Short mmCIF file of N, CA, C and O in Angstrom, two decimals:
data_model
loop_
_atom_site.label_atom_id
_atom_site.label_comp_id
_atom_site.label_asym_id
_atom_site.label_seq_id
_atom_site.Cartn_x
_atom_site.Cartn_y
_atom_site.Cartn_z
N MET E 1 0.85 -1.19 0.00
CA MET E 1 0.00 0.00 0.00
C MET E 1 0.88 1.24 0.00
O MET E 1 1.95 1.26 0.58
N PHE E 2 0.43 2.28 -0.62
CA PHE E 2 1.20 3.51 -0.72
C PHE E 2 0.63 4.57 0.21
O PHE E 2 -0.52 4.50 0.61
N GLU E 3 1.46 5.53 0.53
CA GLU E 3 1.00 6.66 1.33
C GLU E 3 0.27 7.63 0.42
O GLU E 3 0.82 8.12 -0.56
N THR E 4 -0.99 7.89 0.72
CA THR E 4 -1.77 8.76 -0.14
C THR E 4 -1.37 10.22 0.02
O THR E 4 -1.00 10.67 1.09
N PHE E 5 -1.42 10.92 -1.09
CA PHE E 5 -1.18 12.36 -1.17
C PHE E 5 0.16 12.78 -0.56
O PHE E 5 0.25 13.70 0.23
N ASP E 6 1.19 12.07 -0.98
CA ASP E 6 2.57 12.42 -0.62
C ASP E 6 2.96 13.63 -1.47
O ASP E 6 2.93 13.58 -2.70
N SER E 7 3.33 14.72 -0.84
CA SER E 7 3.62 15.97 -1.55
C SER E 7 4.85 15.86 -2.46
O SER E 7 5.08 16.74 -3.28
N LYS E 8 5.62 14.79 -2.34
CA LYS E 8 6.79 14.61 -3.20
C LYS E 8 6.45 13.98 -4.55
O LYS E 8 7.28 13.93 -5.44
N LYS E 9 5.22 13.48 -4.69
CA LYS E 9 4.79 12.85 -5.95
C LYS E 9 4.30 13.92 -6.93
O LYS E 9 3.98 15.03 -6.55
N SER E 10 4.22 13.53 -8.19
CA SER E 10 3.76 14.43 -9.24
C SER E 10 2.30 14.82 -9.02
O SER E 10 1.47 13.97 -8.68
N ARG E 11 2.01 16.11 -9.26
CA ARG E 11 0.65 16.62 -9.06
C ARG E 11 0.19 17.34 -10.32
O ARG E 11 0.95 18.09 -10.94
N TYR E 12 -1.09 17.12 -10.65
CA TYR E 12 -1.65 17.66 -11.88
C TYR E 12 -3.06 18.17 -11.63
O TYR E 12 -3.68 17.87 -10.61
N ALA E 13 -3.56 18.90 -12.60
CA ALA E 13 -4.97 19.29 -12.65
C ALA E 13 -5.45 18.95 -14.06
O ALA E 13 -4.72 19.14 -15.03
N SER E 14 -6.65 18.43 -14.15
CA SER E 14 -7.20 18.03 -15.44
C SER E 14 -7.48 19.26 -16.30
O SER E 14 -7.53 20.40 -15.81
N VAL E 15 -7.70 19.03 -17.59
CA VAL E 15 -8.03 20.12 -18.50
C VAL E 15 -9.30 20.83 -18.05
O VAL E 15 -9.39 22.06 -18.06
N GLY E 16 -10.30 20.05 -17.62
CA GLY E 16 -11.55 20.64 -17.15
C GLY E 16 -11.36 21.54 -15.94
O GLY E 16 -11.97 22.61 -15.84
N VAL E 17 -10.52 21.13 -15.02
CA VAL E 17 -10.25 21.94 -13.82
C VAL E 17 -9.48 23.20 -14.20
O VAL E 17 -9.83 24.30 -13.78
N VAL E 18 -8.44 23.05 -15.01
CA VAL E 18 -7.63 24.21 -15.41
C VAL E 18 -8.47 25.24 -16.16
O VAL E 18 -8.27 26.44 -15.99
N SER E 19 -9.43 24.76 -16.94
CA SER E 19 -10.25 25.69 -17.72
C SER E 19 -11.40 26.29 -16.92
O SER E 19 -12.03 27.24 -17.38
N SER E 20 -11.66 25.79 -15.72
CA SER E 20 -12.80 26.29 -14.95
C SER E 20 -12.45 26.90 -13.60
O SER E 20 -13.31 27.49 -12.95
N LEU E 21 -11.21 26.76 -13.16
CA LEU E 21 -10.79 27.31 -11.87
C LEU E 21 -9.49 28.09 -12.02
O LEU E 21 -8.59 27.64 -12.74
N PRO E 22 -9.37 29.21 -11.31
CA PRO E 22 -8.09 29.93 -11.34
C PRO E 22 -7.00 29.12 -10.62
O PRO E 22 -7.28 28.31 -9.73
N GLY E 23 -5.77 29.34 -11.02
CA GLY E 23 -4.63 28.62 -10.47
C GLY E 23 -4.53 28.69 -8.96
O GLY E 23 -4.15 27.71 -8.31
N GLU E 24 -4.87 29.85 -8.39
CA GLU E 24 -4.75 29.97 -6.92
C GLU E 24 -5.73 29.07 -6.19
O GLU E 24 -5.45 28.62 -5.09
N LEU E 25 -6.89 28.77 -6.79
CA LEU E 25 -7.81 27.83 -6.15
C LEU E 25 -7.31 26.40 -6.29
O LEU E 25 -7.44 25.59 -5.36
N ILE E 26 -6.74 26.07 -7.44
CA ILE E 26 -6.15 24.75 -7.62
C ILE E 26 -5.01 24.55 -6.61
O ILE E 26 -4.95 23.53 -5.92
N ASP E 27 -4.14 25.54 -6.51
CA ASP E 27 -3.04 25.47 -5.53
C ASP E 27 -3.58 25.34 -4.11
O ASP E 27 -3.01 24.63 -3.27
N SER E 28 -4.69 26.02 -3.81
CA SER E 28 -5.28 25.97 -2.47
C SER E 28 -5.71 24.57 -2.09
O SER E 28 -5.60 24.17 -0.93
N ILE E 29 -6.18 23.80 -3.06
CA ILE E 29 -6.58 22.42 -2.77
C ILE E 29 -5.37 21.61 -2.30
O ILE E 29 -5.43 20.90 -1.31
N TRP E 30 -4.24 21.78 -3.01
CA TRP E 30 -3.02 21.06 -2.59
C TRP E 30 -2.55 21.55 -1.21
O TRP E 30 -2.15 20.74 -0.38
N TYR E 31 -2.64 22.85 -0.95
CA TYR E 31 -2.25 23.38 0.37
C TYR E 31 -3.16 22.82 1.46
O TYR E 31 -2.68 22.47 2.55
N ILE E 32 -4.46 22.75 1.20
CA ILE E 32 -5.40 22.20 2.18
C ILE E 32 -5.04 20.75 2.49
O ILE E 32 -5.01 20.34 3.66
N ILE E 33 -4.76 19.98 1.46
CA ILE E 33 -4.39 18.58 1.67
C ILE E 33 -3.11 18.50 2.51
O ILE E 33 -3.06 17.77 3.50
N ASP E 34 -2.09 19.26 2.13
CA ASP E 34 -0.78 19.17 2.80
C ASP E 34 -0.78 19.75 4.21
O ASP E 34 -0.17 19.19 5.11
N LEU E 35 -1.45 20.88 4.39
CA LEU E 35 -1.34 21.60 5.67
C LEU E 35 -2.49 21.35 6.63
O LEU E 35 -2.30 21.43 7.85
N ASP E 36 -3.68 21.04 6.11
CA ASP E 36 -4.84 20.91 6.99
C ASP E 36 -5.32 19.47 7.17
O ASP E 36 -5.97 19.16 8.16
N LEU E 37 -5.05 18.61 6.19
CA LEU E 37 -5.60 17.25 6.25
C LEU E 37 -4.56 16.18 6.53
O LEU E 37 -4.78 15.30 7.35
N LYS E 38 -3.44 16.24 5.84
CA LYS E 38 -2.39 15.23 5.95
C LYS E 38 -1.90 15.16 7.40
O LYS E 38 -1.55 16.16 7.99
N GLY E 39 -1.92 13.98 7.97
CA GLY E 39 -1.49 13.80 9.35
C GLY E 39 -2.60 14.01 10.36
O GLY E 39 -2.49 13.58 11.50
N LEU E 40 -3.69 14.67 9.96
CA LEU E 40 -4.81 14.88 10.87
C LEU E 40 -5.76 13.68 10.84
O LEU E 40 -6.20 13.21 11.87
N ILE E 41 -6.05 13.20 9.63
CA ILE E 41 -6.92 12.05 9.47
C ILE E 41 -6.33 11.14 8.39
O ILE E 41 -5.60 11.60 7.52
N PRO E 42 -6.66 9.84 8.42
CA PRO E 42 -6.22 8.97 7.34
C PRO E 42 -6.96 9.37 6.05
O PRO E 42 -8.18 9.54 6.07
N LEU E 43 -6.23 9.53 4.96
CA LEU E 43 -6.83 9.97 3.71
C LEU E 43 -6.98 8.80 2.74
O LEU E 43 -6.05 8.02 2.54
N ASP E 44 -8.17 8.71 2.14
CA ASP E 44 -8.40 7.76 1.06
C ASP E 44 -7.70 8.27 -0.19
O ASP E 44 -7.17 9.38 -0.22
N ASN E 45 -7.77 7.50 -1.26
CA ASN E 45 -7.11 7.94 -2.49
C ASN E 45 -7.98 8.87 -3.33
O ASN E 45 -7.54 9.38 -4.35
N ILE E 46 -9.22 9.12 -2.90
CA ILE E 46 -10.05 10.12 -3.56
C ILE E 46 -10.72 11.00 -2.50
O ILE E 46 -11.30 10.50 -1.54
N LEU E 47 -10.55 12.30 -2.68
CA LEU E 47 -11.09 13.29 -1.74
C LEU E 47 -12.05 14.20 -2.50
O LEU E 47 -11.83 14.51 -3.67
N SER E 48 -13.07 14.65 -1.82
CA SER E 48 -14.08 15.50 -2.44
C SER E 48 -14.01 16.91 -1.84
O SER E 48 -13.88 17.07 -0.62
N PHE E 49 -14.09 17.90 -2.72
CA PHE E 49 -14.11 19.30 -2.29
C PHE E 49 -15.27 20.01 -2.97
O PHE E 49 -15.36 20.05 -4.20
N ASP E 50 -16.20 20.56 -2.16
CA ASP E 50 -17.28 21.38 -2.68
C ASP E 50 -16.84 22.83 -2.63
O ASP E 50 -16.24 23.26 -1.64
N LEU E 51 -17.15 23.58 -3.68
CA LEU E 51 -16.86 25.01 -3.71
C LEU E 51 -18.15 25.74 -3.38
O LEU E 51 -19.14 25.63 -4.11
N ILE E 52 -18.14 26.48 -2.29
CA ILE E 52 -19.35 27.10 -1.75
C ILE E 52 -19.18 28.62 -1.78
O ILE E 52 -18.11 29.15 -1.47
N ASN E 53 -20.27 29.30 -2.15
CA ASN E 53 -20.29 30.76 -2.14
C ASN E 53 -20.53 31.22 -0.70
O ASN E 53 -21.58 30.96 -0.12
N ASN E 54 -19.56 31.91 -0.13
CA ASN E 54 -19.64 32.41 1.23
C ASN E 54 -19.50 33.93 1.18
O ASN E 54 -18.40 34.45 1.24
N ASP E 55 -20.63 34.61 1.01
CA ASP E 55 -20.64 36.08 0.90
C ASP E 55 -19.68 36.58 -0.16
O ASP E 55 -18.92 37.53 0.05
N GLY E 56 -19.70 35.92 -1.32
CA GLY E 56 -18.87 36.36 -2.44
C GLY E 56 -17.46 35.81 -2.45
O GLY E 56 -16.70 36.08 -3.37
N HIS E 57 -17.10 35.05 -1.43
CA HIS E 57 -15.78 34.41 -1.38
C HIS E 57 -15.95 32.89 -1.40
O HIS E 57 -17.04 32.37 -1.11
N VAL E 58 -14.88 32.18 -1.68
CA VAL E 58 -14.93 30.72 -1.77
C VAL E 58 -14.70 30.09 -0.40
O VAL E 58 -13.75 30.45 0.30
N THR E 59 -15.57 29.16 -0.05
CA THR E 59 -15.31 28.23 1.05
C THR E 59 -15.15 26.86 0.41
O THR E 59 -15.99 26.43 -0.38
N MET E 60 -14.04 26.21 0.72
CA MET E 60 -13.75 24.88 0.20
C MET E 60 -14.17 23.89 1.29
O MET E 60 -13.65 23.92 2.40
N HIS E 61 -15.13 23.03 0.96
CA HIS E 61 -15.65 22.06 1.93
C HIS E 61 -15.11 20.69 1.58
O HIS E 61 -15.37 20.14 0.51
N PHE E 62 -14.35 20.10 2.50
CA PHE E 62 -13.74 18.79 2.33
C PHE E 62 -14.61 17.70 2.92
O PHE E 62 -15.18 17.87 4.00
N SER E 63 -14.66 16.55 2.23
CA SER E 63 -15.25 15.34 2.79
C SER E 63 -14.64 14.15 2.05
O SER E 63 -14.05 14.31 0.99
N GLN E 64 -14.77 12.98 2.66
CA GLN E 64 -14.37 11.75 1.97
C GLN E 64 -15.34 10.66 2.38
O GLN E 64 -15.83 10.63 3.51
N GLU E 65 -15.62 9.79 1.43
CA GLU E 65 -16.58 8.71 1.65
C GLU E 65 -16.13 7.83 2.81
O GLU E 65 -14.95 7.50 2.95
N GLY E 66 -17.08 7.48 3.66
CA GLY E 66 -16.80 6.59 4.78
C GLY E 66 -16.22 7.27 6.01
O GLY E 66 -15.86 6.60 6.96
N SER E 67 -16.10 8.58 5.97
CA SER E 67 -15.55 9.31 7.11
C SER E 67 -16.55 10.35 7.59
O SER E 67 -17.24 10.99 6.79
N GLU E 68 -16.61 10.51 8.89
CA GLU E 68 -17.49 11.54 9.46
C GLU E 68 -16.80 12.90 9.52
O GLU E 68 -17.43 13.90 9.83
N VAL E 69 -15.51 12.93 9.23
CA VAL E 69 -14.75 14.18 9.29
C VAL E 69 -15.06 15.02 8.06
O VAL E 69 -14.97 14.56 6.92
N GLU E 70 -15.48 16.25 8.31
CA GLU E 70 -15.70 17.23 7.26
C GLU E 70 -15.05 18.52 7.71
O GLU E 70 -14.89 18.77 8.90
N MET E 71 -14.68 19.35 6.74
CA MET E 71 -13.99 20.59 7.09
C MET E 71 -14.32 21.65 6.04
O MET E 71 -14.31 21.36 4.85
N GLY E 72 -14.59 22.84 6.49
CA GLY E 72 -14.78 23.98 5.60
C GLY E 72 -13.64 24.96 5.79
O GLY E 72 -13.34 25.33 6.92
N ILE E 73 -13.01 25.36 4.69
CA ILE E 73 -11.89 26.29 4.76
C ILE E 73 -12.26 27.53 3.96
O ILE E 73 -12.52 27.45 2.74
N ASP E 74 -12.33 28.66 4.63
CA ASP E 74 -12.62 29.93 3.98
C ASP E 74 -11.37 30.43 3.28
O ASP E 74 -10.30 30.48 3.88
N LEU E 75 -11.52 30.81 2.01
CA LEU E 75 -10.40 31.28 1.22
C LEU E 75 -10.61 32.74 0.83
O LEU E 75 -11.76 33.19 0.71
N PRO E 76 -9.54 33.49 0.59
CA PRO E 76 -9.67 34.92 0.30
C PRO E 76 -9.94 35.21 -1.18
O PRO E 76 -9.71 36.32 -1.65
N PHE E 77 -10.45 34.23 -1.91
CA PHE E 77 -10.67 34.39 -3.34
C PHE E 77 -12.15 34.59 -3.64
O PHE E 77 -13.00 33.96 -3.01
N GLY E 78 -12.43 35.43 -4.62
CA GLY E 78 -13.80 35.69 -5.01
C GLY E 78 -14.46 34.46 -5.62
O GLY E 78 -13.81 33.66 -6.30
N TYR E 79 -15.74 34.30 -5.33
CA TYR E 79 -16.52 33.18 -5.84
C TYR E 79 -17.13 33.55 -7.19
O TYR E 79 -17.52 34.68 -7.41
N SER E 80 -17.22 32.58 -8.09
CA SER E 80 -17.90 32.76 -9.36
C SER E 80 -18.86 31.60 -9.57
O SER E 80 -18.52 30.44 -9.30
N TYR E 81 -20.06 31.91 -10.08
CA TYR E 81 -21.02 30.85 -10.37
C TYR E 81 -20.57 30.01 -11.56
O TYR E 81 -21.17 28.98 -11.85
N ASP E 82 -19.51 30.43 -12.24
CA ASP E 82 -18.93 29.63 -13.32
C ASP E 82 -18.03 28.51 -12.78
O ASP E 82 -17.67 27.60 -13.52
N PHE E 83 -17.65 28.58 -11.51
CA PHE E 83 -16.83 27.54 -10.91
C PHE E 83 -17.63 26.24 -10.82
O PHE E 83 -18.85 26.27 -10.61
N PRO E 84 -16.96 25.09 -10.93
CA PRO E 84 -17.68 23.83 -10.69
C PRO E 84 -18.11 23.77 -9.23
O PRO E 84 -17.47 24.36 -8.35
N GLN E 85 -19.18 23.07 -8.97
CA GLN E 85 -19.66 22.93 -7.59
C GLN E 85 -18.81 21.96 -6.79
O GLN E 85 -18.75 22.05 -5.57
N GLU E 86 -18.16 21.03 -7.47
CA GLU E 86 -17.40 20.00 -6.79
C GLU E 86 -16.19 19.60 -7.64
O GLU E 86 -16.27 19.57 -8.86
N VAL E 87 -15.09 19.32 -6.97
CA VAL E 87 -13.91 18.75 -7.62
C VAL E 87 -13.39 17.62 -6.73
O VAL E 87 -13.69 17.55 -5.53
N TYR E 88 -12.62 16.74 -7.35
CA TYR E 88 -12.02 15.63 -6.63
C TYR E 88 -10.51 15.71 -6.73
O TYR E 88 -9.97 16.15 -7.73
N ALA E 89 -9.85 15.24 -5.69
CA ALA E 89 -8.41 15.00 -5.74
C ALA E 89 -8.23 13.49 -5.70
O ALA E 89 -8.77 12.82 -4.82
N TYR E 90 -7.49 12.98 -6.68
CA TYR E 90 -7.32 11.53 -6.82
C TYR E 90 -5.85 11.19 -6.84
O TYR E 90 -5.05 11.83 -7.51
N ASP E 91 -5.47 10.18 -6.06
CA ASP E 91 -4.10 9.70 -5.98
C ASP E 91 -4.07 8.25 -6.44
O ASP E 91 -4.67 7.38 -5.80
N ASP E 92 -3.39 7.98 -7.58
CA ASP E 92 -3.34 6.61 -8.09
C ASP E 92 -2.09 5.86 -7.65
O ASP E 92 -1.83 4.75 -8.09
N GLY E 93 -1.29 6.48 -6.77
CA GLY E 93 -0.09 5.84 -6.26
C GLY E 93 1.18 6.38 -6.88
O GLY E 93 2.24 6.30 -6.29
N SER E 94 1.07 6.92 -8.09
CA SER E 94 2.26 7.50 -8.73
C SER E 94 2.07 8.97 -9.05
O SER E 94 3.04 9.72 -9.12
N ARG E 95 0.85 9.40 -9.25
CA ARG E 95 0.58 10.82 -9.48
C ARG E 95 -0.77 11.18 -8.87
O ARG E 95 -1.62 10.33 -8.65
N GLN E 96 -0.93 12.48 -8.65
CA GLN E 96 -2.15 12.98 -8.03
C GLN E 96 -2.77 14.00 -8.97
O GLN E 96 -2.06 14.81 -9.57
N THR E 97 -4.09 13.94 -9.10
CA THR E 97 -4.78 14.79 -10.05
C THR E 97 -6.03 15.38 -9.42
O THR E 97 -6.78 14.68 -8.75
N ILE E 98 -6.26 16.66 -9.68
CA ILE E 98 -7.52 17.29 -9.32
C ILE E 98 -8.37 17.25 -10.58
O ILE E 98 -7.92 17.64 -11.66
N LEU E 99 -9.59 16.74 -10.46
CA LEU E 99 -10.44 16.61 -11.63
C LEU E 99 -11.90 16.85 -11.30
O LEU E 99 -12.30 16.89 -10.14
N LEU E 100 -12.68 17.05 -12.35
CA LEU E 100 -14.11 17.28 -12.21
C LEU E 100 -14.84 15.94 -12.11
O LEU E 100 -14.33 14.92 -12.59
N PRO E 101 -16.03 15.93 -11.52
CA PRO E 101 -16.77 14.67 -11.40
C PRO E 101 -16.98 13.96 -12.74
O PRO E 101 -16.89 12.74 -12.82
N ASN E 102 -17.24 14.71 -13.81
CA ASN E 102 -17.49 14.08 -15.11
C ASN E 102 -16.22 13.58 -15.79
O ASN E 102 -16.27 12.97 -16.85
N GLU E 103 -15.06 13.82 -15.18
CA GLU E 103 -13.79 13.36 -15.73
C GLU E 103 -13.30 12.06 -15.08
O GLU E 103 -12.28 11.53 -15.46
N ILE E 104 -14.04 11.58 -14.10
CA ILE E 104 -13.69 10.33 -13.44
C ILE E 104 -14.17 9.17 -14.29
O ILE E 104 -15.34 9.12 -14.68
N ARG E 105 -13.26 8.26 -14.59
CA ARG E 105 -13.64 7.07 -15.37
C ARG E 105 -14.42 6.11 -14.50
O ARG E 105 -13.98 5.76 -13.40
N GLN E 106 -15.54 5.69 -15.00
CA GLN E 106 -16.36 4.70 -14.31
C GLN E 106 -15.93 3.32 -14.79
O GLN E 106 -15.80 3.09 -15.97
N ARG E 107 -15.69 2.43 -13.86
CA ARG E 107 -15.27 1.06 -14.24
C ARG E 107 -16.43 0.13 -14.20
O ARG E 107 -17.30 0.20 -13.47
#
């Protein structure tokens, strides 16, 4: 088994994410994983982040399936209704990718 979301591994964002979110929000997801989640709770290989409008600013809401732990992180970035409502961070063991729900391959 591998350690999920190791900051030394390659990290990417899908085309859909890059075209729908500013870089600072994409970077914020990695910072949240590294600084707020890693070491606090055991992380699965797929994490869910909801983007919520909080008085015109973004609140990033973290959750993962099978865990009761949830967290909302207020960010200093303006919210846009063009942003996706949800993004995922996925770790396949060799690289990590932030992607949109419709970009996840169903097996």
